[in-house]
mmCIF file of C-alpha atoms and ligand atoms in Angstrom:
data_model
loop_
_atom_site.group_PDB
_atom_site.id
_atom_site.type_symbol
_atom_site.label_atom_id
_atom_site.label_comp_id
_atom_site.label_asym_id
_atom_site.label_seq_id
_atom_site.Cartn_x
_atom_site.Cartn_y
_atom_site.Cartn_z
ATOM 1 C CA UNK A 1 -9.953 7.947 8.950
ATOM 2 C CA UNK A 2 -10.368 11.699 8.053
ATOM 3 C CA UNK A 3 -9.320 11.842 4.375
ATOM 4 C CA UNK A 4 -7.560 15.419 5.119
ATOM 5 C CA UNK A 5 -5.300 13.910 7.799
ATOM 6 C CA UNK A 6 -3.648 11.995 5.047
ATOM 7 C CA UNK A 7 -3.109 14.705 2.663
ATOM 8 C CA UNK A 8 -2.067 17.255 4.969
ATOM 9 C CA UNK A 9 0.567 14.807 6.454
ATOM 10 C CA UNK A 10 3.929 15.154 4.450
ATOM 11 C CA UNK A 11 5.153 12.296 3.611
ATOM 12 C CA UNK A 12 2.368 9.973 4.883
ATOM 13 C CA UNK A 13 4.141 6.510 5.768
ATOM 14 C CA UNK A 14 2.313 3.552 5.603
ATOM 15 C CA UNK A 15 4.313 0.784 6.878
ATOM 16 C CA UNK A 16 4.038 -3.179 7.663
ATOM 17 C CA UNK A 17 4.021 -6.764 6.483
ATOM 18 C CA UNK A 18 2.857 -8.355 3.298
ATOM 19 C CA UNK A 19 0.486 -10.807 4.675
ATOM 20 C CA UNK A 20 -1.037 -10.688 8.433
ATOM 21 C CA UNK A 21 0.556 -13.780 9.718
ATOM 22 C CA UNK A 22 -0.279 -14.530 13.259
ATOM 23 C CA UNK A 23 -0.601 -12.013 16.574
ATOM 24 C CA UNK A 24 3.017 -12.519 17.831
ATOM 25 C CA UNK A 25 4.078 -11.390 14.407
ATOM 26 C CA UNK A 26 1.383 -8.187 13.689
ATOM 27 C CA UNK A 27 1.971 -6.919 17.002
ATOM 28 C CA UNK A 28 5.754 -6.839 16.939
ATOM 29 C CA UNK A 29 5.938 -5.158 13.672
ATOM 30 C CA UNK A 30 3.016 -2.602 14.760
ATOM 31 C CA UNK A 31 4.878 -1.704 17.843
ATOM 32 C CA UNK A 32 8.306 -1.157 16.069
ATOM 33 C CA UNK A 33 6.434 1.045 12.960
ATOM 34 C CA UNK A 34 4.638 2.786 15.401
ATOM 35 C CA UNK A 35 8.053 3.801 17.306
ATOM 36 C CA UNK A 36 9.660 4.740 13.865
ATOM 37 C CA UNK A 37 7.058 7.383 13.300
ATOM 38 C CA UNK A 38 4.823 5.521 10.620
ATOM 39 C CA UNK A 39 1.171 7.065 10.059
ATOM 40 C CA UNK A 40 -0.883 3.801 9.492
ATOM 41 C CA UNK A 41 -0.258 0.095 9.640
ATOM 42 C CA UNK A 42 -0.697 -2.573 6.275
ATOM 43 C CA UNK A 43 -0.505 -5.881 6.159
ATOM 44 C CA UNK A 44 -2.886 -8.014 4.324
ATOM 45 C CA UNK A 45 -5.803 -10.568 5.035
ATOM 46 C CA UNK A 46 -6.536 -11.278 1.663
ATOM 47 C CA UNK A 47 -3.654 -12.035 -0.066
ATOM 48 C CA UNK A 48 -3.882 -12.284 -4.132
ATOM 49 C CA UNK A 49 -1.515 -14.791 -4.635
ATOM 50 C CA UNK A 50 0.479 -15.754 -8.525
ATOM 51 C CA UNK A 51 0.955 -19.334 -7.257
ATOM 52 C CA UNK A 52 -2.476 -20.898 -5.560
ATOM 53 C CA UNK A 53 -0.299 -22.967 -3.213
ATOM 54 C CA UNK A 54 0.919 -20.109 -1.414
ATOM 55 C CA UNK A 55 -0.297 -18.487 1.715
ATOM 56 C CA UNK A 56 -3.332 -17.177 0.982
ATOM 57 C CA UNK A 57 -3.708 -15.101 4.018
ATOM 58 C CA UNK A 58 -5.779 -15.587 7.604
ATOM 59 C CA UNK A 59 -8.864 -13.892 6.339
ATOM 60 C CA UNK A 60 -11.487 -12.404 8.637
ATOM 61 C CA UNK A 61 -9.411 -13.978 11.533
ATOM 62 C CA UNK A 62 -6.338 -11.421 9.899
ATOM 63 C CA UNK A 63 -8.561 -8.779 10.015
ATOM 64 C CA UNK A 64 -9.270 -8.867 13.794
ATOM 65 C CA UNK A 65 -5.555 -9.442 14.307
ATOM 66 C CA UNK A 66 -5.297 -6.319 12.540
ATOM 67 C CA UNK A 67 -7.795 -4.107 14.768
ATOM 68 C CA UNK A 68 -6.053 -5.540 17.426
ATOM 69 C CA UNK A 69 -2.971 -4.195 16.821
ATOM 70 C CA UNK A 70 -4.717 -0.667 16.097
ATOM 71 C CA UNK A 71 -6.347 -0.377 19.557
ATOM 72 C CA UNK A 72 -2.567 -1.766 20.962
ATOM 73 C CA UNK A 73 -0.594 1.517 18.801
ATOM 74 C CA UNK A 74 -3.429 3.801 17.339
ATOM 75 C CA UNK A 75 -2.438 3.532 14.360
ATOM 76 C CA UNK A 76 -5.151 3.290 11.460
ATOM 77 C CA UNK A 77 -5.075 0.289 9.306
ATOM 78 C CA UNK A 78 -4.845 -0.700 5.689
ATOM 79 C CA UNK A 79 -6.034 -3.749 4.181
ATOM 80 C CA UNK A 80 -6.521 -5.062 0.788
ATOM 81 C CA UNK A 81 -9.935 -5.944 -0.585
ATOM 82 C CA UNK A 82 -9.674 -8.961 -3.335
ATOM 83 C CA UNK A 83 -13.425 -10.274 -3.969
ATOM 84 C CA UNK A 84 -16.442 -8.255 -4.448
ATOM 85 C CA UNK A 85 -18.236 -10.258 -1.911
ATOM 86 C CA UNK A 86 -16.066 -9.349 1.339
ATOM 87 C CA UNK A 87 -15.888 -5.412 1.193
ATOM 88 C CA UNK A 88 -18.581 -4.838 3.290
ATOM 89 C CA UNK A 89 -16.486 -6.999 6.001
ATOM 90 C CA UNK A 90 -13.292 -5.514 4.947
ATOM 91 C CA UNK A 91 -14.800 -1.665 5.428
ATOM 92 C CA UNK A 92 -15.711 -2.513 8.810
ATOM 93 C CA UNK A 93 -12.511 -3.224 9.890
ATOM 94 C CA UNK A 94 -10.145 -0.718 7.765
ATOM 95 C CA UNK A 95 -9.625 2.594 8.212
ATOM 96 C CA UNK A 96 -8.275 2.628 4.038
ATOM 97 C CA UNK A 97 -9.179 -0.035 2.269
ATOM 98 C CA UNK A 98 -6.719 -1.100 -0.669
ATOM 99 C CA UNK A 99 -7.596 -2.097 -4.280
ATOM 100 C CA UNK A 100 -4.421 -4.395 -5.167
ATOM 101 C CA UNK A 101 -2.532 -4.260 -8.778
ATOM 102 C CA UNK A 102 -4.302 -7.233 -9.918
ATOM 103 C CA UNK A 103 -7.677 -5.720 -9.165
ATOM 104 C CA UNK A 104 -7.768 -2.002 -10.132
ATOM 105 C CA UNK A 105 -9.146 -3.457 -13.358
ATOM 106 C CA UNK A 106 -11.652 -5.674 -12.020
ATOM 107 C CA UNK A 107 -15.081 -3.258 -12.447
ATOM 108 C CA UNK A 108 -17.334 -4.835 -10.530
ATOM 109 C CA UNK A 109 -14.960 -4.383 -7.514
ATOM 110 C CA UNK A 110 -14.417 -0.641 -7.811
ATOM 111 C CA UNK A 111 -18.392 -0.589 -7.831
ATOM 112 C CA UNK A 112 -18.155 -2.361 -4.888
ATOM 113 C CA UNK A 113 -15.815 -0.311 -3.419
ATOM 114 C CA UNK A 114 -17.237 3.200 -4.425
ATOM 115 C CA UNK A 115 -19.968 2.895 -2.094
ATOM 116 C CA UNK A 116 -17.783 2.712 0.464
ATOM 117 C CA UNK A 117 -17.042 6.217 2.285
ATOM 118 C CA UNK A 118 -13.605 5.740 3.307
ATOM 119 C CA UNK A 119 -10.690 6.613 1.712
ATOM 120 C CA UNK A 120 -8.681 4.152 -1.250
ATOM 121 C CA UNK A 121 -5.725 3.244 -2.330
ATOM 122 C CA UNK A 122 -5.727 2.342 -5.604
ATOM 123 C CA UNK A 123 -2.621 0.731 -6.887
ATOM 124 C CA UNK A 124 -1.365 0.691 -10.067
ATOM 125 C CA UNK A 125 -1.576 -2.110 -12.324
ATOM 126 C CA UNK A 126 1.318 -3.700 -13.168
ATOM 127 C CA UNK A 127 0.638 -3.400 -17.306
ATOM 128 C CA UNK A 128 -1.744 -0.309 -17.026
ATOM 129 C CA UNK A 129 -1.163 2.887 -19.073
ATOM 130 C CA UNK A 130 -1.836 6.029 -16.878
ATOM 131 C CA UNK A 131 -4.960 6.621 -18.879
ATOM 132 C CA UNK A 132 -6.931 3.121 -17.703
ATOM 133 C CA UNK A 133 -5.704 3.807 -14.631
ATOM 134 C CA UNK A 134 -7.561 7.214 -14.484
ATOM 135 C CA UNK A 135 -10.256 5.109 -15.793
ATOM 136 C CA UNK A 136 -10.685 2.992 -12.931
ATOM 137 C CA UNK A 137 -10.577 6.381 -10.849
ATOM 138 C CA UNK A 138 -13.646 7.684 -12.515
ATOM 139 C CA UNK A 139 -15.425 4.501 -11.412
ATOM 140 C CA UNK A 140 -14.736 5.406 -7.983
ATOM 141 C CA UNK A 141 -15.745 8.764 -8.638
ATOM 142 C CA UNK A 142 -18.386 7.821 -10.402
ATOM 143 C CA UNK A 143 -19.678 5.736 -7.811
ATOM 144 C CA UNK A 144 -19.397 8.538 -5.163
ATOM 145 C CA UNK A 145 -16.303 7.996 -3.755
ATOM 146 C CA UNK A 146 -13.429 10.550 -3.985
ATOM 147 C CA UNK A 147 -10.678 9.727 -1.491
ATOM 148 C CA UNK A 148 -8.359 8.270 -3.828
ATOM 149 C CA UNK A 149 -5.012 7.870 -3.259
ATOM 150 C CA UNK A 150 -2.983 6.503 -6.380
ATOM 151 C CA UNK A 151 -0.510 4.435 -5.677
ATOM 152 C CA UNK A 152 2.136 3.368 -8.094
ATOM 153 C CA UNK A 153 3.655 0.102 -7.759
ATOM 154 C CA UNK A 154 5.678 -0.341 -10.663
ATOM 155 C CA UNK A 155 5.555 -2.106 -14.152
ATOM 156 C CA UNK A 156 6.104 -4.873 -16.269
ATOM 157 C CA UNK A 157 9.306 -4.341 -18.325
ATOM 158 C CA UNK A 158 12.183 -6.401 -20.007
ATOM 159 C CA UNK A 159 14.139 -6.074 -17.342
ATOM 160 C CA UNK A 160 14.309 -8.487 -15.240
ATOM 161 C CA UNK A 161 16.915 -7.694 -12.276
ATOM 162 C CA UNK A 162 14.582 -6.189 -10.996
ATOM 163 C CA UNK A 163 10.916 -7.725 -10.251
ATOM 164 C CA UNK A 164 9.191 -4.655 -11.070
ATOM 165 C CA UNK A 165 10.400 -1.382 -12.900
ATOM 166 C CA UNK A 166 9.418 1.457 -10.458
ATOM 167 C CA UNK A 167 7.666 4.266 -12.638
ATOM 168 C CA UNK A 168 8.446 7.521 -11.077
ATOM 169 C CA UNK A 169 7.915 9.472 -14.704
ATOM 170 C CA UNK A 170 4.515 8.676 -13.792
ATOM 171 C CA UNK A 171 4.530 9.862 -10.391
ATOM 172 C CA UNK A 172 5.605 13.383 -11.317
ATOM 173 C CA UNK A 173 3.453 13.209 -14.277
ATOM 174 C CA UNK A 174 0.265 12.644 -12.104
ATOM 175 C CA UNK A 175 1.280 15.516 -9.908
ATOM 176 C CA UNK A 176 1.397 18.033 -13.082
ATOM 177 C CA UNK A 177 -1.801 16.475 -14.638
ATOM 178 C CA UNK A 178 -4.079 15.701 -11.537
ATOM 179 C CA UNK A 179 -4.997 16.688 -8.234
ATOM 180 C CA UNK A 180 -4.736 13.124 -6.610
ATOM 181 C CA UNK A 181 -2.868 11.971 -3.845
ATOM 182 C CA UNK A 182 0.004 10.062 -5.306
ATOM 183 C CA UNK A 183 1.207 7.322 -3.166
ATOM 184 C CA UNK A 184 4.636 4.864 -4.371
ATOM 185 C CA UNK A 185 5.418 1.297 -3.080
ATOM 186 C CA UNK A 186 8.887 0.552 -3.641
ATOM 187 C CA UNK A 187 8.687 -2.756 -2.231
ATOM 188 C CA UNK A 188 6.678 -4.452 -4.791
ATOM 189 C CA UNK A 189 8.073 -1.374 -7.071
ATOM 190 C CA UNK A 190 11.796 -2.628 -6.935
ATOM 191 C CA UNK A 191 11.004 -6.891 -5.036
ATOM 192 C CA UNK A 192 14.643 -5.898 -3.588
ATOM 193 C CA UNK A 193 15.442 -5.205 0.184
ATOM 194 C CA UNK A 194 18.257 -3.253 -0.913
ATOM 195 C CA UNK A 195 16.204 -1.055 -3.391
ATOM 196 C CA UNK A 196 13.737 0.153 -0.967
ATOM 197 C CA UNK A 197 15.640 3.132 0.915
ATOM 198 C CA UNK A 198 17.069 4.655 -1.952
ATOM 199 C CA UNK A 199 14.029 4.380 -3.930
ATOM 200 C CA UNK A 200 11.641 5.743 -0.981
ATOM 201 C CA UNK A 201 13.738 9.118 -1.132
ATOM 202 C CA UNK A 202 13.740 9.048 -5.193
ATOM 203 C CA UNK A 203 9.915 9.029 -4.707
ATOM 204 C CA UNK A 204 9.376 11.619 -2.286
ATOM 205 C CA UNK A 205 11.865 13.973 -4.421
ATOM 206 C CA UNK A 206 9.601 13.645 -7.228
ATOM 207 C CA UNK A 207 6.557 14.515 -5.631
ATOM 208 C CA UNK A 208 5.406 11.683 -3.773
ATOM 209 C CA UNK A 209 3.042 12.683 -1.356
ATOM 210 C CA UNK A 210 3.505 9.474 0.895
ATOM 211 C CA UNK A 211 4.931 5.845 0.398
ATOM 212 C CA UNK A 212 3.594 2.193 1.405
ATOM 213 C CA UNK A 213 6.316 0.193 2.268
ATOM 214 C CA UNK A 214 6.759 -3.451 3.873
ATOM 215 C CA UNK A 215 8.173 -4.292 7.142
ATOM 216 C CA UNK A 216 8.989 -7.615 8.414
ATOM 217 C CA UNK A 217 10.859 -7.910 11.758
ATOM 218 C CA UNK A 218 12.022 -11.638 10.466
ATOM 219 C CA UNK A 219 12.124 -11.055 6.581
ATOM 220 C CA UNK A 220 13.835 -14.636 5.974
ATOM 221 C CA UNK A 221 11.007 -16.520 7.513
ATOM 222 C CA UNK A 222 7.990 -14.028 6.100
ATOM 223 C CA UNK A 223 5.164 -15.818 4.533
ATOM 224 C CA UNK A 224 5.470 -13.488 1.488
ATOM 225 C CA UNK A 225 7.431 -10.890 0.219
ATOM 226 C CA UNK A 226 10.456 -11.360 2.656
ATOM 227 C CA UNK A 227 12.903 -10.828 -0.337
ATOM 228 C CA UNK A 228 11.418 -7.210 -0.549
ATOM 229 C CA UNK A 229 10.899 -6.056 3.206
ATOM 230 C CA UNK A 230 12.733 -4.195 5.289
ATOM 231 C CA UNK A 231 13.911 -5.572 9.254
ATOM 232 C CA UNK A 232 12.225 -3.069 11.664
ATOM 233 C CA UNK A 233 15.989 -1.814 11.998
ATOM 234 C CA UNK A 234 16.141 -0.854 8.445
ATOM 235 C CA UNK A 235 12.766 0.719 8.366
ATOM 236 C CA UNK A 236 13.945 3.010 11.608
ATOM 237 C CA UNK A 237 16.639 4.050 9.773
ATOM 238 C CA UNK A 238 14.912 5.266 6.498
ATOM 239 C CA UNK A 239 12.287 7.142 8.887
ATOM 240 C CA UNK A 240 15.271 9.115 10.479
ATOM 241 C CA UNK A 241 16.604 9.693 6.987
ATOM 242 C CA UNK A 242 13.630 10.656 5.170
ATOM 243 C CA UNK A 243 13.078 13.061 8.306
ATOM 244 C CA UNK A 244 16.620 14.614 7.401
ATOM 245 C CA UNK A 245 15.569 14.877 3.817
ATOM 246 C CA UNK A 246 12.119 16.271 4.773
ATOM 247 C CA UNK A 247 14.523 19.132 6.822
ATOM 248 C CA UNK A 248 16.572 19.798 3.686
ATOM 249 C CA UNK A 249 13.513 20.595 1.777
ATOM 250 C CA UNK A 250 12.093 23.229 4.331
HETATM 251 C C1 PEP B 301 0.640 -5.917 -1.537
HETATM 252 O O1 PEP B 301 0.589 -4.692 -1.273
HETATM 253 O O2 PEP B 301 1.035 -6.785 -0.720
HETATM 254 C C2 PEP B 301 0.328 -6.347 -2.918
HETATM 255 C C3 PEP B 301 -0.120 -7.574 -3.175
HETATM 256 O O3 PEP B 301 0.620 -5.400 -3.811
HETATM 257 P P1 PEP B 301 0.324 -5.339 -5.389
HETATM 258 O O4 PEP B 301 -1.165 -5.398 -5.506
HETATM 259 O O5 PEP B 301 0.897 -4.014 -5.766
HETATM 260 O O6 PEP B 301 1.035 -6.503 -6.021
HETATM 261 MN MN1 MN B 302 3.437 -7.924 -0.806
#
């Protein structure tokens, strides 16, 4: 996907499920995100798990679901890339290919990754200063790739209410000090249903230029992450609100 299409749309929603979980399941959810206005469809293959007994993900056969459901809406797809060894299979399929929190330190990966001329999505990670994480962006640059989008996905604090702390200092901060894209996930930013709407508007009136955000359309039976995504309802909602707040702002 054309690199420019994402920065020139204002706010650019990403929207969709944690983890790719079967066809019945993708498709619903793309047809429903795709109705609420999203720009591009997530939902991973690869799924870097804390607890190596939980759903991994469907793999390649998750990534096919996953083009699928792009020729079915149009919508371009995101996808995370885990292991050095699959991004050439992962760039054939994915329009943006995503560099998770647990990876944007992992070297050899954003190597990997560089070489690849699409554009990235480069999370925060969840105990990196704003400085590494500029560091890993060189290596992308280094490596010849410059369609970075930064995504921050919050951080590792005391407090525990919440399963992340959302940094949106950092969000306004990048905005002053860089010319990236700055992306925010409150999903994985806040781990609470309830915390996503407000949170999504908190990030756009700081600067955010677009927000990744997961959808499940049966959140109590999702493979991962149900705790933190929003029904389809819920999503269509914040769309029409964030299209009222978009109006506000001229
Ligand atoms: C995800 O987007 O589903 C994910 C695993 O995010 P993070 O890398 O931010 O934990
Ligand atoms: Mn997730």
């Amino acid at each position: 996907m054309n690199f420019a299409e994402i920065a020139n749309t204002k706010p650019f929603i990403i929207a969709g499920p944690c983890a790719v979980e079967s066809e019945e399941q993708l498709l619903t959810i793309a047809r429903g995100v795709a109705k609420a206005g999203a720009h591009a469809l997530r939902g991973g293959a690869y799924k870097p798990r804390t607890n190596p007994k939980s759903f991994q993900g469907l793999g390649e056969e998750g990534l096919k679901l996953l083009a699928l459901a792009r020729k079915e809406t149009g919508l371009p797809i995101i996808t995370e890339v885990l292991d050095t060894r699959d991004v050439q299979l992962v760039a054939e399929y994915a329009d943006i290919l995503q560099i998770g929190s647990r990876s944007t330190q992992n070297y050899p990966l954003l190597k990997e990754v560089a070489k690849i001329k699409k554009p990235v999505l480069l999370k925060r990670g969840m105990a990196m200063t704003m400085e590494e994480w500029l560091f890993s962006v060189d290596y992308l640059l280094q490596g010849g790739n410059d369609q970075i989008i930064l995504c921050e996905r919050g951080i590792r604090t005391f407090e525990t209410a919440t399963r992340h702390t959302l940094d949106l200092n950092i969000v306004a901060l990048l905005k002053q000090k860089t010319k990236f894209l700055v992306f925010v996930d409150p999903s994985h930013g806040t781990g609470l249903t309830s915390l996503v709407s407000p949170m999504s508007k908190a990030a756009l009136a700081c600067g955010a230029d677009g927000l990744l955000i997961e959808v499940h359309s049966d959140p109590a039976n999702a493979l991962s992450d149900g705790h933190q995504s929003l029904d389809l309802f819920a999503f269509q909602k914040l769309m029409e609100d964030l299209l009222d707040f978009k109006g506000r702002q001229g």
